[in-house]
Short mmCIF file of C-alpha atoms and ligand atoms in Angstrom, two decimals:
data_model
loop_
_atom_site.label_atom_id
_atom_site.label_comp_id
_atom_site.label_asym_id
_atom_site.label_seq_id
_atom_site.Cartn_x
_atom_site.Cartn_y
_atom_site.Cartn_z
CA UNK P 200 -9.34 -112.26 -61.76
CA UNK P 201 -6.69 -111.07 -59.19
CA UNK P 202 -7.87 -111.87 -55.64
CA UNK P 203 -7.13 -108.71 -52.99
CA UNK P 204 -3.59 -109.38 -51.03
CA UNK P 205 -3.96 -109.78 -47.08
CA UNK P 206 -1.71 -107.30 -45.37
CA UNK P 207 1.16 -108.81 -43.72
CA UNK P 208 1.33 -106.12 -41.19
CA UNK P 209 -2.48 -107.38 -40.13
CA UNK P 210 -1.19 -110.96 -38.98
CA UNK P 211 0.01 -112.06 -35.72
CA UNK P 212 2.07 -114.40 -35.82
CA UNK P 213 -0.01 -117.65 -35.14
CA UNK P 214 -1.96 -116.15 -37.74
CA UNK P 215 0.81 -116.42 -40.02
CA UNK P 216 1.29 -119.78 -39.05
CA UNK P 217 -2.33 -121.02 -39.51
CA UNK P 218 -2.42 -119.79 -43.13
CA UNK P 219 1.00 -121.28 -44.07
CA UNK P 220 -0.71 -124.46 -42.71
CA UNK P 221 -3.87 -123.76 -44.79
CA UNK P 222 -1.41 -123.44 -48.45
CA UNK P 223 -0.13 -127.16 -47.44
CA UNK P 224 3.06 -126.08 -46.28
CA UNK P 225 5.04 -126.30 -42.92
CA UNK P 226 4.40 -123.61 -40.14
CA UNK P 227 8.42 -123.60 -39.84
CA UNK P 228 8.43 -121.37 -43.04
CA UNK P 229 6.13 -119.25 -41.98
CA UNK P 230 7.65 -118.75 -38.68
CA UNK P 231 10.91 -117.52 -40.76
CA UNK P 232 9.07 -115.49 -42.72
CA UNK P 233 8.28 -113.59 -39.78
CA UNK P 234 11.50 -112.96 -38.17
CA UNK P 235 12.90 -112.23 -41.61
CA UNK P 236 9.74 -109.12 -41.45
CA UNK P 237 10.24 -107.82 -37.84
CA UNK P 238 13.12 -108.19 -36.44
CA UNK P 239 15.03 -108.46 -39.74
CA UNK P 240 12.85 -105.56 -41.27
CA UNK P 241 12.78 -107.33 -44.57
CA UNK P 242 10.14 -106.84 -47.40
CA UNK P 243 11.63 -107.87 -50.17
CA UNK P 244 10.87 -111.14 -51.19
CA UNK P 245 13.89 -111.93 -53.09
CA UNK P 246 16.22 -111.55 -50.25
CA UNK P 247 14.12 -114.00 -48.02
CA UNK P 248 16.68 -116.50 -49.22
CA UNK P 249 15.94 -118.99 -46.75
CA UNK P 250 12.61 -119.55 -47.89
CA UNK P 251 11.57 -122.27 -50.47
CA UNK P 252 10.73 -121.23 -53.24
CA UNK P 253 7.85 -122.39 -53.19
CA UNK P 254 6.60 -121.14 -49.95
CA UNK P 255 7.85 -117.50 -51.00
CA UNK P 256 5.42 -117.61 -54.09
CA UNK P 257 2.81 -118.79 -52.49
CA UNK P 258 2.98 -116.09 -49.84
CA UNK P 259 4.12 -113.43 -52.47
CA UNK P 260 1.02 -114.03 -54.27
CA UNK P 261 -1.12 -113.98 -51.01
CA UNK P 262 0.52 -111.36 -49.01
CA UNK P 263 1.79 -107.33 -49.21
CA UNK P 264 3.11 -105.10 -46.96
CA UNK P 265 1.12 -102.34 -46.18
CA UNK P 266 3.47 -99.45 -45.75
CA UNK P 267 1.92 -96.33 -45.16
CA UNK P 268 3.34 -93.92 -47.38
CA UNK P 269 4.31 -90.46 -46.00
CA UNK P 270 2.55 -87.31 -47.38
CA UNK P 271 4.49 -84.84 -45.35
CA UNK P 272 6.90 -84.57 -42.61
CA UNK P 273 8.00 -82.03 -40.24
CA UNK P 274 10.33 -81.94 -37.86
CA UNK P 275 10.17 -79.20 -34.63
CA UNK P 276 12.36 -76.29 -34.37
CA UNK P 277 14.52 -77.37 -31.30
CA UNK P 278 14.67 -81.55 -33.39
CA UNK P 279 13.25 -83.45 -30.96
CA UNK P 280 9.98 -83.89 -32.44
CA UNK P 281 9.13 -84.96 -35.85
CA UNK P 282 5.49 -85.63 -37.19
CA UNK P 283 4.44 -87.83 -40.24
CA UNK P 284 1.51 -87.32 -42.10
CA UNK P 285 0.73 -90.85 -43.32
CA UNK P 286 -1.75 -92.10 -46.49
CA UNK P 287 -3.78 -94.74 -46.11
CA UNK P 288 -4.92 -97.22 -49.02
CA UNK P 289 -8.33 -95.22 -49.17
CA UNK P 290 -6.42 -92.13 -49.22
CA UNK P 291 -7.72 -91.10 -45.63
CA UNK P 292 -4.70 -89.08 -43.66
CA UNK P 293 -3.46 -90.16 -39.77
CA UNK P 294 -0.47 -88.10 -38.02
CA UNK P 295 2.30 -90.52 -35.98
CA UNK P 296 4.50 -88.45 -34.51
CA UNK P 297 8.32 -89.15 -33.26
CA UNK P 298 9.64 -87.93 -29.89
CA UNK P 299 12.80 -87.87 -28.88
CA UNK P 300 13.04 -86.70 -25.05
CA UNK P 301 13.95 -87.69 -21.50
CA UNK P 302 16.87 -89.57 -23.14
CA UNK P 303 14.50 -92.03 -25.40
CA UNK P 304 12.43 -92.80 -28.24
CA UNK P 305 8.72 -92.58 -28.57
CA UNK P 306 6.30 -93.21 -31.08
CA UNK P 307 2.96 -91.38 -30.37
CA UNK P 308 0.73 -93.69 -32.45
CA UNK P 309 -3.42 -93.19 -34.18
CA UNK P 310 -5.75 -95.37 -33.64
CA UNK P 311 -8.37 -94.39 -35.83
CA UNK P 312 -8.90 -91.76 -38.32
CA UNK P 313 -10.33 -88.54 -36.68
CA UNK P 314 -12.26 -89.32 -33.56
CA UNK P 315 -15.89 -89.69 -32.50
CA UNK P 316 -15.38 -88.82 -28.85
CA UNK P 317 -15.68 -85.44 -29.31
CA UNK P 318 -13.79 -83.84 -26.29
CA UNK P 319 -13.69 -79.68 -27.07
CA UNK P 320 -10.29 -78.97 -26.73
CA UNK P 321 -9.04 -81.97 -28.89
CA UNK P 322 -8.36 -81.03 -32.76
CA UNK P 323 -9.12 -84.67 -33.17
CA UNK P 324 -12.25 -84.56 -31.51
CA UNK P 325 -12.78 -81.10 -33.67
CA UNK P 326 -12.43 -83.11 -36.97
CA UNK P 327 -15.03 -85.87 -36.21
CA UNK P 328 -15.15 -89.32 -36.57
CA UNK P 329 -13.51 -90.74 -40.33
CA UNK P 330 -12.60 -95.04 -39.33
CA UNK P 331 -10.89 -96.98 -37.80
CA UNK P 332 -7.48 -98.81 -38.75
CA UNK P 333 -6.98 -102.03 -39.30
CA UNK P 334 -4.12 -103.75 -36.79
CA UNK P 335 -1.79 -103.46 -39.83
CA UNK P 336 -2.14 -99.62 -40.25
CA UNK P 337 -1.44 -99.28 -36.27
CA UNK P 338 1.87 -101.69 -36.68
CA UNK P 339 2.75 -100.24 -39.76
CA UNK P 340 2.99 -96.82 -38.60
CA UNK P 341 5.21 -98.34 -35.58
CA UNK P 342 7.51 -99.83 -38.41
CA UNK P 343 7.46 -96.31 -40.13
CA UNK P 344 8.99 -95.34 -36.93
CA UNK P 345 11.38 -98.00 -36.19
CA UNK P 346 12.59 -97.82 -39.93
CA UNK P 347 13.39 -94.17 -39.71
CA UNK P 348 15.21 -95.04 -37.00
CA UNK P 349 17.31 -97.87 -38.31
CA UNK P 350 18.30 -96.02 -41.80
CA UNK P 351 18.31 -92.21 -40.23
CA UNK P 352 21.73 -91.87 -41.07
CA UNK P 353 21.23 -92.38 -45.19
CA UNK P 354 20.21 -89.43 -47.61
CA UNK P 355 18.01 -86.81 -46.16
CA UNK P 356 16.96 -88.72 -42.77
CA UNK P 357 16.34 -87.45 -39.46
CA UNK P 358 18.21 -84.53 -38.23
CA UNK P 359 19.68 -85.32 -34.79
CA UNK P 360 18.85 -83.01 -31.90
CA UNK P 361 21.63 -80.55 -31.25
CA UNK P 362 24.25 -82.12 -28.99
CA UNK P 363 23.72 -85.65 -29.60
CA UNK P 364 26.22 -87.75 -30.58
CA UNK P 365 26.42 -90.01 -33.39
CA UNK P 366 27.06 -93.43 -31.95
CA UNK P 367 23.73 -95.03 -31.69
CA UNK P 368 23.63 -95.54 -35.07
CA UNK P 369 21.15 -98.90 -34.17
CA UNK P 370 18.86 -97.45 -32.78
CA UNK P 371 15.51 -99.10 -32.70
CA UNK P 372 11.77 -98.11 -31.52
CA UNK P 373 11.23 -99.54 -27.90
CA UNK P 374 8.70 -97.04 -26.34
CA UNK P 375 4.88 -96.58 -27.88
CA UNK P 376 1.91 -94.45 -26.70
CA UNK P 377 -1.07 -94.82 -28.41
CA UNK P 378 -2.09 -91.09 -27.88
CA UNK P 379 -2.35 -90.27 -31.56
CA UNK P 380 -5.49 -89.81 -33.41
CA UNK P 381 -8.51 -91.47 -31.88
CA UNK P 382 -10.09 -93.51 -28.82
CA UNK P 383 -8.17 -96.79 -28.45
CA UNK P 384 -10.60 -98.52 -26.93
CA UNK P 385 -13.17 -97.56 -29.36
CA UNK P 386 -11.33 -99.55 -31.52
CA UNK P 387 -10.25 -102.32 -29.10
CA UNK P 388 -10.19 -105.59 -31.27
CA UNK P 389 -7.35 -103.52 -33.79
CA UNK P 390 -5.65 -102.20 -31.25
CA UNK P 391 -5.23 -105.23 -29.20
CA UNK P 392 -4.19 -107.16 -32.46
CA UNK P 393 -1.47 -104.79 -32.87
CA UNK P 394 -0.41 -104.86 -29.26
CA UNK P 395 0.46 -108.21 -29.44
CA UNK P 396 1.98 -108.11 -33.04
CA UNK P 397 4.53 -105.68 -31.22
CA UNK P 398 5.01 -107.35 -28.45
CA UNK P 399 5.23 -110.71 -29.97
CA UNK P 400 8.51 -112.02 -28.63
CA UNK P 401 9.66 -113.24 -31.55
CA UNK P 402 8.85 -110.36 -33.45
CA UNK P 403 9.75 -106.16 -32.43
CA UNK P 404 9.38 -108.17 -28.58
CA UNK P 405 7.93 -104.36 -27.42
CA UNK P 406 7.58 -105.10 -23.84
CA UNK P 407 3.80 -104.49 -23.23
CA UNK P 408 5.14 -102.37 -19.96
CA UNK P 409 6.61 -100.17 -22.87
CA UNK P 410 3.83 -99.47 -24.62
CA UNK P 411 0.99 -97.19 -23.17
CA UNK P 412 -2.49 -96.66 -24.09
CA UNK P 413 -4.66 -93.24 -22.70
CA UNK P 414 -8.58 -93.93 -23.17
CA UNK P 415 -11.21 -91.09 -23.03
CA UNK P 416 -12.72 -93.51 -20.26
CA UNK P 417 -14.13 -96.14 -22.07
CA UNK P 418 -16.16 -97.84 -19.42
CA UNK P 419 -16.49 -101.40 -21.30
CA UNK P 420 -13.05 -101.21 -22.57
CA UNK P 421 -11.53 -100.70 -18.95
CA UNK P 422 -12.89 -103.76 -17.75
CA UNK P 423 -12.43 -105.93 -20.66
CA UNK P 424 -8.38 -104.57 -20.52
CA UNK P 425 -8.27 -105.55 -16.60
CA UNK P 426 -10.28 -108.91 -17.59
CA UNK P 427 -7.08 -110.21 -20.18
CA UNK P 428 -3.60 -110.90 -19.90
CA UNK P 429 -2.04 -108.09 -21.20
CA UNK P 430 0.92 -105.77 -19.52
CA UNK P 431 -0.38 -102.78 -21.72
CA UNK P 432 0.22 -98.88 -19.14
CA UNK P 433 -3.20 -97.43 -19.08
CA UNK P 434 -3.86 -93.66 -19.16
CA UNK P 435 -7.47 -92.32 -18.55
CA UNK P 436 -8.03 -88.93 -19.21
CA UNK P 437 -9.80 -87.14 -16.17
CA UNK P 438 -9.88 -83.66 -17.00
CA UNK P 439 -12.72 -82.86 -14.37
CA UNK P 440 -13.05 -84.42 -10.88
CA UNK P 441 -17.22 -83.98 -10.88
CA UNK P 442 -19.76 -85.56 -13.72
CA UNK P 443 -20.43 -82.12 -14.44
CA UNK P 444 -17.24 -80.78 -14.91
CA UNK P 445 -15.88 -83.64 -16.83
CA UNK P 446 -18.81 -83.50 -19.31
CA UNK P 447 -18.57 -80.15 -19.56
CA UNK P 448 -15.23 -80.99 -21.64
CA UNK P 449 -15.47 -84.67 -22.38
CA UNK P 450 -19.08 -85.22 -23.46
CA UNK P 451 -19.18 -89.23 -23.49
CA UNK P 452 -18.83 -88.71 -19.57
CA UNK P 453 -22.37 -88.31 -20.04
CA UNK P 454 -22.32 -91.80 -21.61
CA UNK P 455 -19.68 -93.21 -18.79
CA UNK P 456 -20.68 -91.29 -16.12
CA UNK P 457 -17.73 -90.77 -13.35
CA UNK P 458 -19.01 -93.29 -10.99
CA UNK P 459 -18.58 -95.68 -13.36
CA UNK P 460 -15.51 -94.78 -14.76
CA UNK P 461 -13.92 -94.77 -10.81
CA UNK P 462 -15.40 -97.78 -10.39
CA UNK P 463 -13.60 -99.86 -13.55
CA UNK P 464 -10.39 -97.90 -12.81
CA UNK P 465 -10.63 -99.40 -9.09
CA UNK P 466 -11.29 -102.88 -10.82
CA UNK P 467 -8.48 -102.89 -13.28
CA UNK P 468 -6.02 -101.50 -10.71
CA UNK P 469 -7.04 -103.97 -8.17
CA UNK P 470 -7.64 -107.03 -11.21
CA UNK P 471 -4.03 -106.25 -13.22
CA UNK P 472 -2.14 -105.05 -9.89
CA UNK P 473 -0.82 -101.65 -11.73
CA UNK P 474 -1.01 -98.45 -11.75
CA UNK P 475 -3.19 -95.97 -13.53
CA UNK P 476 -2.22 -92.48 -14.95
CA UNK P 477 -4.53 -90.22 -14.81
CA UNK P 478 -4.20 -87.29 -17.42
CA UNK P 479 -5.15 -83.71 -16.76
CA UNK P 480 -5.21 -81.43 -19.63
CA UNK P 481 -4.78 -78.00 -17.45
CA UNK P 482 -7.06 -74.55 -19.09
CA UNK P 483 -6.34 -71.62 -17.00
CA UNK P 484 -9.44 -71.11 -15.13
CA UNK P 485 -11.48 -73.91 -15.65
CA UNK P 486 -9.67 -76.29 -14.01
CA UNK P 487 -6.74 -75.82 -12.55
CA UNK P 488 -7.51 -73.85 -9.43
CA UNK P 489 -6.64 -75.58 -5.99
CA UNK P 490 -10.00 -76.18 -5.29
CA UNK P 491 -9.64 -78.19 -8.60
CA UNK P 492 -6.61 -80.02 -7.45
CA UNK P 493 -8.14 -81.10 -3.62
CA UNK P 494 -11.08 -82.45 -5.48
CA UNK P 495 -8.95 -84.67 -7.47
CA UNK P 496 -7.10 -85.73 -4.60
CA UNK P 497 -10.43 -86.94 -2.70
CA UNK P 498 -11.28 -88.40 -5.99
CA UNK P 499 -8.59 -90.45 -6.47
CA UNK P 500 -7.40 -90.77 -2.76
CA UNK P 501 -6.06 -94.54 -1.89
CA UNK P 502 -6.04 -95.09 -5.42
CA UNK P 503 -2.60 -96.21 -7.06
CA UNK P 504 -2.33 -93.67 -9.48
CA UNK P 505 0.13 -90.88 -10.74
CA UNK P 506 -0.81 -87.65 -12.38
CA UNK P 507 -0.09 -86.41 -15.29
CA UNK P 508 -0.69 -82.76 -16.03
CA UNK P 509 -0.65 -81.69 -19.86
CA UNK P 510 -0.33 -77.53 -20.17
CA UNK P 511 -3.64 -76.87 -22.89
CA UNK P 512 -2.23 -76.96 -26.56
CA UNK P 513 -3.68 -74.77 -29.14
CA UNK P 514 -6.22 -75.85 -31.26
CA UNK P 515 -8.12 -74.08 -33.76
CA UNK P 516 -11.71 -74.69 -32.34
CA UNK P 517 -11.31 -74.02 -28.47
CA UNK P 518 -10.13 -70.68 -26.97
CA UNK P 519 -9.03 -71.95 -23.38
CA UNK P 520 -5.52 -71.06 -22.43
CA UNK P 521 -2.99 -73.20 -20.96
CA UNK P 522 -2.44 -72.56 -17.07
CA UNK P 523 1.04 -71.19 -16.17
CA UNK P 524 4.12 -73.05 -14.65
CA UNK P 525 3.35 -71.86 -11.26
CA UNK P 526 -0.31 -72.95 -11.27
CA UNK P 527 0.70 -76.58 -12.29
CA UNK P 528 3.43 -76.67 -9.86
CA UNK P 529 0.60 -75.56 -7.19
CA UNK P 530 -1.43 -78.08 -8.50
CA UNK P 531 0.99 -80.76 -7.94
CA UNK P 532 1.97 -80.10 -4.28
CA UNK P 533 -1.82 -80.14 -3.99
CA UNK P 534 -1.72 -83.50 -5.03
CA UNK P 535 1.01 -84.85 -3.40
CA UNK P 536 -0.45 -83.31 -0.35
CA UNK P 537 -3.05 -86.07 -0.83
CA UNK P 538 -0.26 -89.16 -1.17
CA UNK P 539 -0.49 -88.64 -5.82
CA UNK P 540 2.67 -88.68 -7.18
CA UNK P 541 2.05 -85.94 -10.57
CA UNK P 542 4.30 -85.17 -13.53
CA UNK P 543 3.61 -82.35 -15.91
CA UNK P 544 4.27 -83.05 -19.76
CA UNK P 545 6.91 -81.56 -21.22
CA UNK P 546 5.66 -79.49 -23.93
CA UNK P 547 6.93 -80.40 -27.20
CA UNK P 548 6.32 -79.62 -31.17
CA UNK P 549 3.77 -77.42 -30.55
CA UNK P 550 5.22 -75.67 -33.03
CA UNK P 551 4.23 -78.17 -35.93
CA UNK P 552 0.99 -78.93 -33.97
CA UNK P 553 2.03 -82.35 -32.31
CA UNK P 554 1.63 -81.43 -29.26
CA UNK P 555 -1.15 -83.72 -27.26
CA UNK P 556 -4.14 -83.15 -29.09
CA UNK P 557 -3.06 -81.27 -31.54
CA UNK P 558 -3.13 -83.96 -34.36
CA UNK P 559 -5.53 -83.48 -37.34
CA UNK P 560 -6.09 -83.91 -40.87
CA UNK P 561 -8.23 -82.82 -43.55
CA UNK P 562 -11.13 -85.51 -44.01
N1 LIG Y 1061 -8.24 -90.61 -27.15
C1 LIG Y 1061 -7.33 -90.82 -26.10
C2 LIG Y 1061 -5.88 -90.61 -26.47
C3 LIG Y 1061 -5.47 -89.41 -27.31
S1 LIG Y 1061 -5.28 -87.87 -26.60
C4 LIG Y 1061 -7.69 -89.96 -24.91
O1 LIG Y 1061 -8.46 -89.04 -25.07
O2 LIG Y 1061 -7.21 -90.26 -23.83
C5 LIG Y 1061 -4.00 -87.92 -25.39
C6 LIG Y 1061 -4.24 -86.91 -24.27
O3 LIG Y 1061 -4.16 -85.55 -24.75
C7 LIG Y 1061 -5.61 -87.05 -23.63
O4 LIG Y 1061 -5.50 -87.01 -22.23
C8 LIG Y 1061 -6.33 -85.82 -24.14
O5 LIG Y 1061 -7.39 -85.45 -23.32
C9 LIG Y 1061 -5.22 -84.81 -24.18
N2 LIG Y 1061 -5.54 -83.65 -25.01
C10 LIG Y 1061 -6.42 -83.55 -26.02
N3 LIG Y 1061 -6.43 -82.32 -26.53
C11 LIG Y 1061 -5.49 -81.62 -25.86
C12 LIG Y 1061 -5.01 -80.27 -25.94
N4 LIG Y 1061 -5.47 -79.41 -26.84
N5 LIG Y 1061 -4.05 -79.89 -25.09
C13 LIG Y 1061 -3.54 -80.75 -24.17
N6 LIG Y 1061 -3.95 -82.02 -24.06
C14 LIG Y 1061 -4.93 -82.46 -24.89
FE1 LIG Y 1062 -10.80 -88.37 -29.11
FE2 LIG Y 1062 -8.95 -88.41 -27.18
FE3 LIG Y 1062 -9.29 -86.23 -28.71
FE4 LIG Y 1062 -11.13 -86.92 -26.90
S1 LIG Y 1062 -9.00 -86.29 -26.50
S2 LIG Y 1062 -11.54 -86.28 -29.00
S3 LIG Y 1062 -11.07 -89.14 -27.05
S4 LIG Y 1062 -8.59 -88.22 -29.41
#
């Protein structure tokens, strides 16, 4: 009987190299294998020249590569954003979406399918709780990425934003915010596997300063992140500066109270030495009043922080409204009035509903 194939995309590297050690053969092959995969973007066995034979049917009959085939894509009126829908083996759904602003190239990557978190102005959140991925469907959909990138310029591929020029015709993925679908850290052991299968230097060598990762405020998952050596940016989303605000919209503060959650922030910025970005999803009238802003400021006074301050996005099951351009640029001399630098996101795709929590599927 045929035994199930191991997804390539699953493996870190040393991985790689203790099974090629387990089939009898020498981790050197193994070790080209891999740069033949990432860097080389190879999955075609029959191009891996370099590779005994041997060796290459051994793995061919171990290994696949689990591409995640696309069910749709759409790309934003003004081209800067483009959203996959992607298919998973099990026929589950997850949204990675491509942004092209500020003069780069991000992929805005899922974690899981749906999410169990249950924040009320997230679609996500709106859809539930489906699974998690495996490492391989987080890397893959980083590869989808980087691939579209490499080949845009054959039949039908990505539409370059007006004005651009056609030169960077190698362009390949280098910036990654896992802000898709999903709580990262509910999902930790995957998404740290992935982390380092994109950061592995010998690999896509993502610099782990490059890739950021925005928790709901996972209380464990803070400290085990400051706890371990990796250079991963971490985003917590705030939203509210009391417990009862925040649970008001985020209802596992009631899990992770605030106290707690300032508490591991102060530990991982103190632990790691880096900063923290704080998100703050702005609803006209509910939080984005200056009152709103001070109390974030005593909040996170002393704290080495920055601010970032997302304008509400539409979703189908909340009725909040985003607050104005002059409320958020009150907000932020607020802020800076108590020593936090603040940014506000540029709001992008929200006409294809990729905007920050915008993603969802059917289950
Ligand atoms: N689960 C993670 C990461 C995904 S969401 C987290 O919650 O942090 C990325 C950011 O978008 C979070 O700060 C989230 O609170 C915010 N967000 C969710 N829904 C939004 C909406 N409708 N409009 C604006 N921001 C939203
Ligand atoms: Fe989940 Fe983040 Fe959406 Fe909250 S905002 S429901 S944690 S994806």
């Amino acid at each position: 009987m045929a035994h199930a194939l191991r997804n390539f995309y699953d493996l870190t590297r040393s991985d790689l190299l203790a099974l090629a050690v387990r089939w009898g053969f020498s981790p050197v092959h193994a070790a080209r294998l891999w740069s033949y995969v990432y860097p080389g973007g190879l999955e075609n066995w029959s191009e891996m020249t370099e590779l005994p034979a041997r060796f290459r049917m051994k793995a061919e009959g171990e290994l696949h590569f689990g591409r995640l085939p696309v069910a749709t894509g759409r790309q934003s009126t003004d081209g800067f954003t483009h959203k996959y829908l992607l298919s998973l083996a099990d026929d589950r759904r997850i949204e990675t979406v491509l942004m092209r602003y500020t003069g780069r190239v991000t992929a805005c990557i899922s974690s899981q399918a749906g999410c169990a978190m249950g924040c009320v102005f997230c679609a996500t959140g709106q859809m539930g709780f489906v699974r998690h991925l495996t490492p391989g469907e987080i890397v893959a959909q980083a590869i989808h990425v980087d691939t579209i990138l490499r080949t845009r310029d054959g039949a039908g591929a990505l539409a370059r934003p007006t004005g651009r020029s056609p030169h960077d015709r190698h362009e390949r993925l280098r910036n990654i915010v896992l802000m898709g679908m999903g709580e990262p850290l509910h999902n930790y052991d995957s998404v740290m596997t992935a982390v380092d299968i994109l950061c592995d230097p010998a690999g896509l060598a993502l610099g782990g300063r490059k890739i950021t990762l925005s928790t709901v405020g996972v209380v464990p998952g803070i400290v085990r992140l400051a706890d371990e050596a990796r250079t991963v940016n971490l985003a917590v989303s705030l939203h509210g500066a009391t417990q009862e605000e925040r649970a008001a919209l985020v209802p596992v503060a009631k899990k992770w109270p605030l106290d707690d959650l300032m508490d591991a922030c102060r530990y991982y910025i103190r632990k790691r030495e880096r900063r923290i970005f704080y998100e703050w999803t702005l609803i006209e009238g509910k939080n984005d009043s200056e009152e709103n802003a001070r109390a974030v400021g005593r909040l996170l006074q002393g704290q080495f922080a920055q601010v970032n301050l997302i304008p509400l996005n539409p979703t189908a099951g909340f009725s909040g409204v985003p607050a104005g351009r002059e409320t958020a640029r009150r907000f932020q001399q607020v802020l800076a009035e108590h020593g936090l630098p603040s940014t506000v996101r540029q709001r992008r795709g929200i006409d294809i509903a990729a905007g920050c929590g915008q993603l969802a599927t059917a289950r």
